[in-house]
Short mmCIF file of C-alpha atoms and ligand atoms in Angstrom, two decimals:
data_model
loop_
_atom_site.label_atom_id
_atom_site.label_comp_id
_atom_site.label_asym_id
_atom_site.label_seq_id
_atom_site.Cartn_x
_atom_site.Cartn_y
_atom_site.Cartn_z
CA UNK A 4 62.09 -35.52 -44.84
CA UNK A 5 61.22 -32.05 -43.51
CA UNK A 6 57.67 -33.16 -42.93
CA UNK A 7 58.90 -36.13 -40.90
CA UNK A 8 61.24 -33.85 -38.87
CA UNK A 9 58.37 -31.43 -38.11
CA UNK A 10 56.12 -34.29 -36.99
CA UNK A 11 58.85 -35.60 -34.70
CA UNK A 12 59.39 -32.15 -33.17
CA UNK A 13 55.65 -31.64 -32.58
CA UNK A 14 55.43 -35.08 -30.94
CA UNK A 15 58.35 -34.28 -28.63
CA UNK A 16 56.89 -30.88 -27.68
CA UNK A 17 53.55 -32.53 -26.92
CA UNK A 18 55.26 -35.19 -24.76
CA UNK A 19 57.19 -32.48 -22.91
CA UNK A 20 53.97 -30.50 -22.37
CA UNK A 21 52.10 -33.52 -21.04
CA UNK A 22 54.93 -34.64 -18.76
CA UNK A 23 55.49 -31.09 -17.40
CA UNK A 24 51.72 -30.94 -16.73
CA UNK A 25 51.92 -34.21 -14.83
CA UNK A 26 54.91 -32.91 -12.86
CA UNK A 27 53.00 -29.69 -12.08
CA UNK A 28 49.92 -31.62 -11.00
CA UNK A 29 52.00 -33.96 -8.87
CA UNK A 30 53.87 -31.02 -7.34
CA UNK A 31 50.61 -29.23 -6.53
CA UNK A 32 49.20 -32.41 -5.03
CA UNK A 33 52.34 -32.95 -3.02
CA UNK A 34 52.24 -29.31 -1.86
CA UNK A 35 48.61 -29.56 -0.87
CA UNK A 36 49.13 -32.72 1.08
CA UNK A 37 52.30 -31.28 2.71
CA UNK A 38 50.46 -28.15 3.82
CA UNK A 39 47.47 -30.21 5.00
CA UNK A 40 49.89 -32.44 6.87
CA UNK A 41 51.65 -29.41 8.35
CA UNK A 42 48.32 -28.12 9.63
CA UNK A 43 47.45 -31.55 10.99
CA UNK A 44 50.81 -31.83 12.72
CA UNK A 45 50.67 -28.27 14.06
CA UNK A 46 52.15 -27.47 16.50
CA UNK A 47 55.35 -29.44 16.09
CA UNK A 48 57.64 -26.84 17.68
CA UNK A 49 57.36 -24.10 20.32
CA UNK A 50 55.03 -21.16 19.73
CA UNK A 51 56.08 -17.53 20.34
CA UNK A 52 53.63 -15.34 22.24
CA UNK A 53 54.60 -11.73 21.51
CA UNK A 54 53.93 -9.16 24.26
CA UNK A 55 54.16 -5.47 23.29
CA UNK A 56 55.54 -4.18 26.62
CA UNK A 57 58.39 -4.81 29.05
CA UNK A 58 58.72 -7.97 31.12
CA UNK A 59 57.32 -7.69 34.63
CA UNK A 60 54.43 -5.41 33.60
CA UNK A 61 50.68 -6.10 33.49
CA UNK A 62 50.43 -7.34 29.88
CA UNK A 63 53.48 -9.55 30.37
CA UNK A 64 51.98 -11.00 33.57
CA UNK A 65 48.68 -11.92 31.92
CA UNK A 66 50.61 -13.44 28.98
CA UNK A 67 52.88 -15.53 31.22
CA UNK A 68 49.90 -16.67 33.25
CA UNK A 69 48.09 -18.09 30.22
CA UNK A 70 51.20 -19.21 28.25
CA UNK A 71 51.79 -22.27 30.44
CA UNK A 72 48.26 -23.76 30.33
CA UNK A 73 47.92 -22.86 26.63
CA UNK A 74 51.16 -24.75 25.99
CA UNK A 75 49.85 -27.72 27.95
CA UNK A 76 46.64 -27.72 25.93
CA UNK A 77 48.59 -27.57 22.65
CA UNK A 78 51.32 -30.03 23.61
CA UNK A 79 54.12 -27.51 22.93
CA UNK A 80 55.82 -24.77 24.92
CA UNK A 81 54.47 -21.24 24.48
CA UNK A 82 57.43 -18.87 24.86
CA UNK A 83 56.77 -15.22 25.77
CA UNK A 84 58.76 -12.65 23.77
CA UNK A 85 58.70 -9.00 24.92
CA UNK A 86 58.91 -6.63 21.95
CA UNK A 87 58.97 -3.22 23.64
CA UNK A 88 58.61 0.30 22.39
CA UNK A 89 56.37 2.96 20.82
CA UNK A 90 53.42 2.08 23.05
CA UNK A 91 53.03 -1.41 21.56
CA UNK A 92 53.12 -0.42 17.89
CA UNK A 93 56.57 -1.98 17.25
CA UNK A 94 55.27 -5.38 18.37
CA UNK A 95 52.03 -4.99 16.37
CA UNK A 96 54.09 -4.22 13.23
CA UNK A 97 56.33 -7.23 13.84
CA UNK A 98 53.37 -9.59 14.28
CA UNK A 99 51.53 -8.20 11.23
CA UNK A 100 54.62 -9.08 9.14
CA UNK A 101 55.33 -12.50 10.69
CA UNK A 102 54.77 -15.79 8.83
CA UNK A 103 51.12 -16.92 9.04
CA UNK A 104 52.08 -20.41 10.22
CA UNK A 105 50.53 -20.36 13.69
CA UNK A 106 53.90 -20.14 15.45
CA UNK A 107 53.54 -16.43 16.22
CA UNK A 108 50.63 -15.37 18.42
CA UNK A 109 50.08 -11.98 20.02
CA UNK A 110 48.52 -10.65 23.22
CA UNK A 111 47.70 -6.95 23.17
CA UNK A 112 45.27 -4.76 25.08
CA UNK A 113 43.01 -1.92 23.95
CA UNK A 114 46.08 -0.12 22.57
CA UNK A 115 45.29 -2.14 19.44
CA UNK A 116 42.28 0.19 19.05
CA UNK A 117 43.57 3.50 20.47
CA UNK A 118 46.87 3.60 18.50
CA UNK A 119 44.77 4.26 15.40
CA UNK A 120 43.82 7.70 16.73
CA UNK A 121 47.17 8.45 18.40
CA UNK A 122 49.42 7.89 15.36
CA UNK A 123 49.02 9.70 12.02
CA UNK A 124 50.05 6.61 10.07
CA UNK A 125 50.45 3.13 11.46
CA UNK A 126 52.52 0.58 9.50
CA UNK A 127 49.72 -1.97 10.01
CA UNK A 128 45.94 -2.04 9.91
CA UNK A 129 44.35 -3.55 13.05
CA UNK A 130 41.24 -4.55 11.05
CA UNK A 131 43.05 -6.05 8.02
CA UNK A 132 46.43 -7.45 9.02
CA UNK A 133 45.52 -9.93 11.77
CA UNK A 134 43.46 -13.00 12.52
CA UNK A 135 41.46 -12.93 15.75
CA UNK A 136 41.57 -15.69 18.36
CA UNK A 137 39.42 -14.15 21.09
CA UNK A 138 39.13 -11.63 23.90
CA UNK A 139 40.90 -12.57 27.10
CA UNK A 140 40.30 -10.38 30.18
CA UNK A 141 39.32 -6.87 31.33
CA UNK A 142 41.65 -5.10 33.75
CA UNK A 143 40.76 -2.00 35.77
CA UNK A 144 43.22 0.84 36.45
CA UNK A 145 44.12 2.91 39.50
CA UNK A 146 45.63 6.39 39.70
CA UNK A 147 48.68 5.89 41.92
CA UNK A 148 51.12 8.24 43.64
CA UNK A 149 54.52 7.58 45.17
CA UNK A 150 54.43 6.87 48.90
CA UNK A 151 55.81 10.21 50.05
CA UNK A 152 53.84 12.42 47.65
CA UNK A 153 52.21 14.97 50.04
CA UNK A 154 48.50 14.60 49.04
CA UNK A 155 46.66 11.84 50.91
CA UNK A 156 43.46 11.81 48.86
CA UNK A 157 42.09 12.92 45.51
CA UNK A 158 40.96 16.35 46.77
CA UNK A 159 44.42 17.09 48.11
CA UNK A 160 45.97 15.77 44.90
CA UNK A 161 43.85 18.19 42.88
CA UNK A 162 45.10 21.15 44.95
CA UNK A 163 48.69 19.85 44.80
CA UNK A 164 48.81 19.54 41.02
CA UNK A 165 47.14 22.94 40.57
CA UNK A 166 49.83 24.47 42.78
CA UNK A 167 52.76 22.60 41.24
CA UNK A 168 51.72 22.08 37.58
CA UNK A 169 54.48 20.70 35.38
CA UNK A 170 56.75 20.10 38.39
CA UNK A 171 54.60 17.00 38.98
CA UNK A 172 55.82 14.00 36.98
CA UNK A 173 53.62 11.24 35.59
CA UNK A 174 54.95 7.96 34.18
CA UNK A 175 53.49 6.09 31.20
CA UNK A 176 54.40 3.36 28.71
CA UNK A 177 54.43 5.58 25.59
CA UNK A 178 51.83 6.68 23.01
CA UNK A 179 49.42 3.80 22.47
CA UNK A 180 49.82 2.51 26.03
CA UNK A 181 46.80 2.61 28.31
CA UNK A 182 48.82 4.28 31.09
CA UNK A 183 49.43 7.17 28.66
CA UNK A 184 45.77 7.27 27.62
CA UNK A 185 44.58 7.23 31.24
CA UNK A 186 47.16 9.82 32.35
CA UNK A 187 46.39 12.21 29.53
CA UNK A 188 42.61 11.84 29.84
CA UNK A 189 43.09 12.65 33.53
CA UNK A 190 45.15 15.77 32.72
CA UNK A 191 42.66 16.80 30.05
CA UNK A 192 39.73 16.47 32.49
CA UNK A 193 41.64 18.37 35.21
CA UNK A 194 42.80 21.04 32.74
CA UNK A 195 46.45 20.64 33.80
CA UNK A 196 49.66 19.69 32.01
CA UNK A 197 52.08 17.57 34.01
CA UNK A 198 55.51 16.32 32.91
CA UNK A 199 54.88 12.96 31.26
CA UNK A 200 57.72 10.44 31.35
CA UNK A 201 57.63 7.47 28.93
CA UNK A 202 58.90 4.00 29.87
CA UNK A 203 59.04 0.70 27.96
CA UNK A 204 56.14 -0.61 30.02
CA UNK A 205 54.48 0.06 33.35
CA UNK A 206 56.63 -2.70 34.92
CA UNK A 207 59.69 -0.40 34.95
CA UNK A 208 57.44 2.64 35.58
CA UNK A 209 56.02 1.01 38.73
CA UNK A 210 59.57 0.21 39.90
CA UNK A 211 60.39 3.93 39.65
CA UNK A 212 57.15 4.91 41.42
CA UNK A 213 58.04 2.53 44.26
CA UNK A 214 61.56 3.99 44.31
CA UNK A 215 60.16 7.54 44.45
CA UNK A 216 61.73 8.65 41.14
CA UNK A 217 58.36 9.60 39.62
CA UNK A 218 55.24 11.10 41.26
CA UNK A 219 52.19 9.57 39.54
CA UNK A 220 51.26 6.56 37.41
CA UNK A 221 47.92 5.33 36.14
CA UNK A 222 48.41 1.55 36.14
CA UNK A 223 46.42 -1.65 35.81
CA UNK A 224 45.58 -3.62 38.95
CA UNK A 225 47.52 -6.69 37.76
CA UNK A 226 50.52 -5.98 40.00
CA UNK A 227 49.43 -3.01 42.04
CA UNK A 228 46.89 -4.36 44.57
CA UNK A 229 49.49 -5.67 47.10
CA UNK A 230 51.41 -2.35 46.96
CA UNK A 231 48.19 -0.38 47.53
CA UNK A 232 47.19 -2.64 50.43
CA UNK A 233 50.51 -2.37 52.24
CA UNK A 234 50.81 1.40 51.66
CA UNK A 235 53.87 1.32 49.40
CA UNK A 236 51.99 3.48 46.91
CA UNK A 237 49.05 5.88 47.34
CA UNK A 238 45.84 5.12 45.44
CA UNK A 239 43.86 8.26 44.51
CA UNK A 240 41.02 6.64 42.57
CA UNK A 241 39.99 3.78 40.32
CA UNK A 242 39.07 4.20 36.65
CA UNK A 243 35.92 2.09 37.09
CA UNK A 244 32.39 3.31 37.72
CA UNK A 245 32.09 0.97 40.72
CA UNK A 246 34.63 0.44 43.51
CA UNK A 247 36.81 -2.66 43.20
CA UNK A 248 36.14 -5.54 45.63
CA UNK A 249 39.88 -6.07 46.27
CA UNK A 250 40.38 -2.42 47.37
CA UNK A 251 36.93 -1.24 48.55
CA UNK A 252 38.37 1.76 50.42
CA UNK A 253 39.69 3.34 47.23
CA UNK A 254 36.97 5.60 45.75
CA UNK A 255 36.39 5.76 41.99
CA UNK A 256 37.53 8.86 40.09
CA UNK A 257 33.92 9.16 38.92
CA UNK A 258 32.57 9.53 42.46
CA UNK A 259 35.27 12.10 43.27
CA UNK A 260 34.20 14.54 40.59
CA UNK A 261 35.54 13.15 37.30
CA UNK A 262 32.07 12.03 36.16
CA UNK A 263 32.08 9.13 33.70
CA UNK A 264 35.86 8.62 33.93
CA UNK A 265 36.16 4.99 32.88
CA UNK A 266 39.11 3.09 31.40
CA UNK A 267 38.80 -0.69 31.48
CA UNK A 268 41.68 -2.40 29.75
CA UNK A 269 40.38 -5.21 27.52
CA UNK A 270 42.81 -7.72 26.02
CA UNK A 271 42.74 -9.77 22.83
CA UNK A 272 44.76 -12.56 21.25
CA UNK A 273 45.77 -12.34 17.57
CA UNK A 274 47.88 -13.99 14.87
CA UNK A 275 49.20 -12.56 11.60
CA UNK A 276 46.64 -12.55 8.75
CA UNK A 277 46.37 -15.81 6.82
CA UNK A 278 46.80 -18.44 9.54
CA UNK A 279 44.63 -21.40 8.45
CA UNK A 280 41.31 -21.80 10.23
CA UNK A 281 42.05 -25.26 11.73
CA UNK A 282 45.05 -23.72 13.54
CA UNK A 283 43.01 -20.72 14.70
CA UNK A 284 40.38 -23.13 16.06
CA UNK A 285 43.05 -25.02 18.03
CA UNK A 286 44.45 -21.75 19.40
CA UNK A 287 40.98 -20.61 20.43
CA UNK A 288 40.28 -23.92 22.20
CA UNK A 289 43.64 -23.69 24.01
CA UNK A 290 42.95 -20.09 25.08
CA UNK A 291 39.52 -21.07 26.46
CA UNK A 292 41.03 -24.02 28.31
CA UNK A 293 43.80 -21.84 29.78
CA UNK A 294 41.33 -19.22 31.04
CA UNK A 295 39.22 -21.91 32.69
CA UNK A 296 42.15 -23.35 34.65
CA UNK A 297 41.33 -22.94 38.38
CA UNK A 298 44.79 -21.49 39.18
CA UNK A 299 44.54 -18.89 36.37
CA UNK A 300 41.00 -17.95 37.43
CA UNK A 301 42.08 -17.47 41.05
CA UNK A 302 45.13 -15.39 40.19
CA UNK A 303 43.16 -13.13 37.88
CA UNK A 304 40.39 -12.74 40.45
CA UNK A 305 42.95 -11.75 43.14
CA UNK A 306 44.11 -8.92 40.87
CA UNK A 307 40.50 -7.82 40.24
CA UNK A 308 40.77 -8.92 36.60
CA UNK A 309 37.56 -10.12 34.90
CA UNK A 310 37.79 -13.07 32.53
CA UNK A 311 35.51 -12.27 29.59
CA UNK A 312 32.27 -14.16 28.90
CA UNK A 313 32.42 -17.13 26.44
CA UNK A 314 30.77 -15.14 23.60
CA UNK A 315 33.63 -12.61 23.74
CA UNK A 316 36.29 -15.33 23.83
CA UNK A 317 35.73 -15.94 20.09
CA UNK A 318 37.27 -14.57 16.86
CA UNK A 319 34.12 -12.56 16.09
CA UNK A 320 33.78 -11.45 19.70
CA UNK A 321 37.25 -9.88 19.44
CA UNK A 322 36.94 -8.54 15.90
CA UNK A 323 33.61 -6.80 16.55
CA UNK A 324 34.85 -5.38 19.85
CA UNK A 325 38.04 -4.03 18.25
CA UNK A 326 36.00 -2.37 15.51
CA UNK A 327 33.63 -0.79 18.06
CA UNK A 328 36.55 0.39 20.24
CA UNK A 329 38.37 2.02 17.30
CA UNK A 330 35.18 3.98 16.63
CA UNK A 331 34.67 4.76 20.33
CA UNK A 332 38.17 6.01 21.19
CA UNK A 333 38.91 8.01 18.02
CA UNK A 334 36.56 10.91 18.90
CA UNK A 335 37.42 10.80 22.64
CA UNK A 336 41.16 11.01 21.94
CA UNK A 337 40.73 13.78 19.36
CA UNK A 338 38.49 15.76 21.73
CA UNK A 339 40.98 15.38 24.59
CA UNK A 340 43.67 16.68 22.22
CA UNK A 341 46.14 13.97 23.21
CA UNK A 342 49.44 14.55 21.39
CA UNK A 343 51.46 11.88 19.51
C1 MLT B 9 52.38 -2.87 30.25
O1 MLT B 9 52.22 -4.08 30.19
O2 MLT B 9 53.48 -2.37 30.50
C2 MLT B 9 51.19 -1.97 30.13
O3 MLT B 9 50.08 -2.67 29.66
C3 MLT B 9 51.55 -0.76 29.36
C4 MLT B 9 50.39 0.18 29.26
O4 MLT B 9 49.64 0.08 28.30
O5 MLT B 9 50.25 1.07 30.09
#
């Protein structure tokens, strides 16, 4: 009797084991095909393009310019979300922690590399926590002054800031922003300390420069060319080694005595780590298509922005460049003694 009972129990356990195995196998199969289907169907809703600075600024403008044609290429709307603060590091943290489903993408500039040296401890690792879609564009910068700042050229500016020191105010978009990097490299090279005023982006900083509330700003050319041309701001020098075709009368800082002063703001597009490769490939193809749209090309050219070459517009092109830039800027920032 007991023997029979034991046999029955063993049989039932075996049946249970086999059927739970079948359920597990079926579940795994169903999961695999669901995730494969999800990738195939991607994108089936709008995609968020995170921008780490305020609306109306240079990064935001580049993002909005490419969001529309990228959305057209993908068949879904690409919605820009501005996540401001801490020189871009709040947005980078948010993207690093977002779901790796391809519905969060990220446009950031070289701050992705420089923040590493500016902050003691970042809550994300630029080389580990992201997938790379490709480089986007390189944007030059110009050292600008408010319209009624007394100096009319770089030589006069030099004398003015030596005479007035910390009474001179300089706007920036916080530690990790290129406006801060450019402004502090400038002060380091000049051996002066001005009063640095942080904003949530150079969009609002430029508004204050135009309104005369702040004296100086080192900004990208994305929005500034028309204001330079019509004299609403003063341009003291470009951060390029060659003069810019759109403003040929503005000398470089290099030719005016700051030898080798060069800050060219490269941009890259990222996703959180773990986005499946087929989705990354589609994003890369959409980015390439967007940057080759005649209207986008023309608008970038008007702002003296260079679209990168096709070899840089790739995941490896971006990853290798980011790695090289982290290594390049670390020693420069430490030598310039730029504070947090
Ligand atoms: C912005 O979009 O506001 C700028 O890129 C900020 C900066 O890095 O200076």
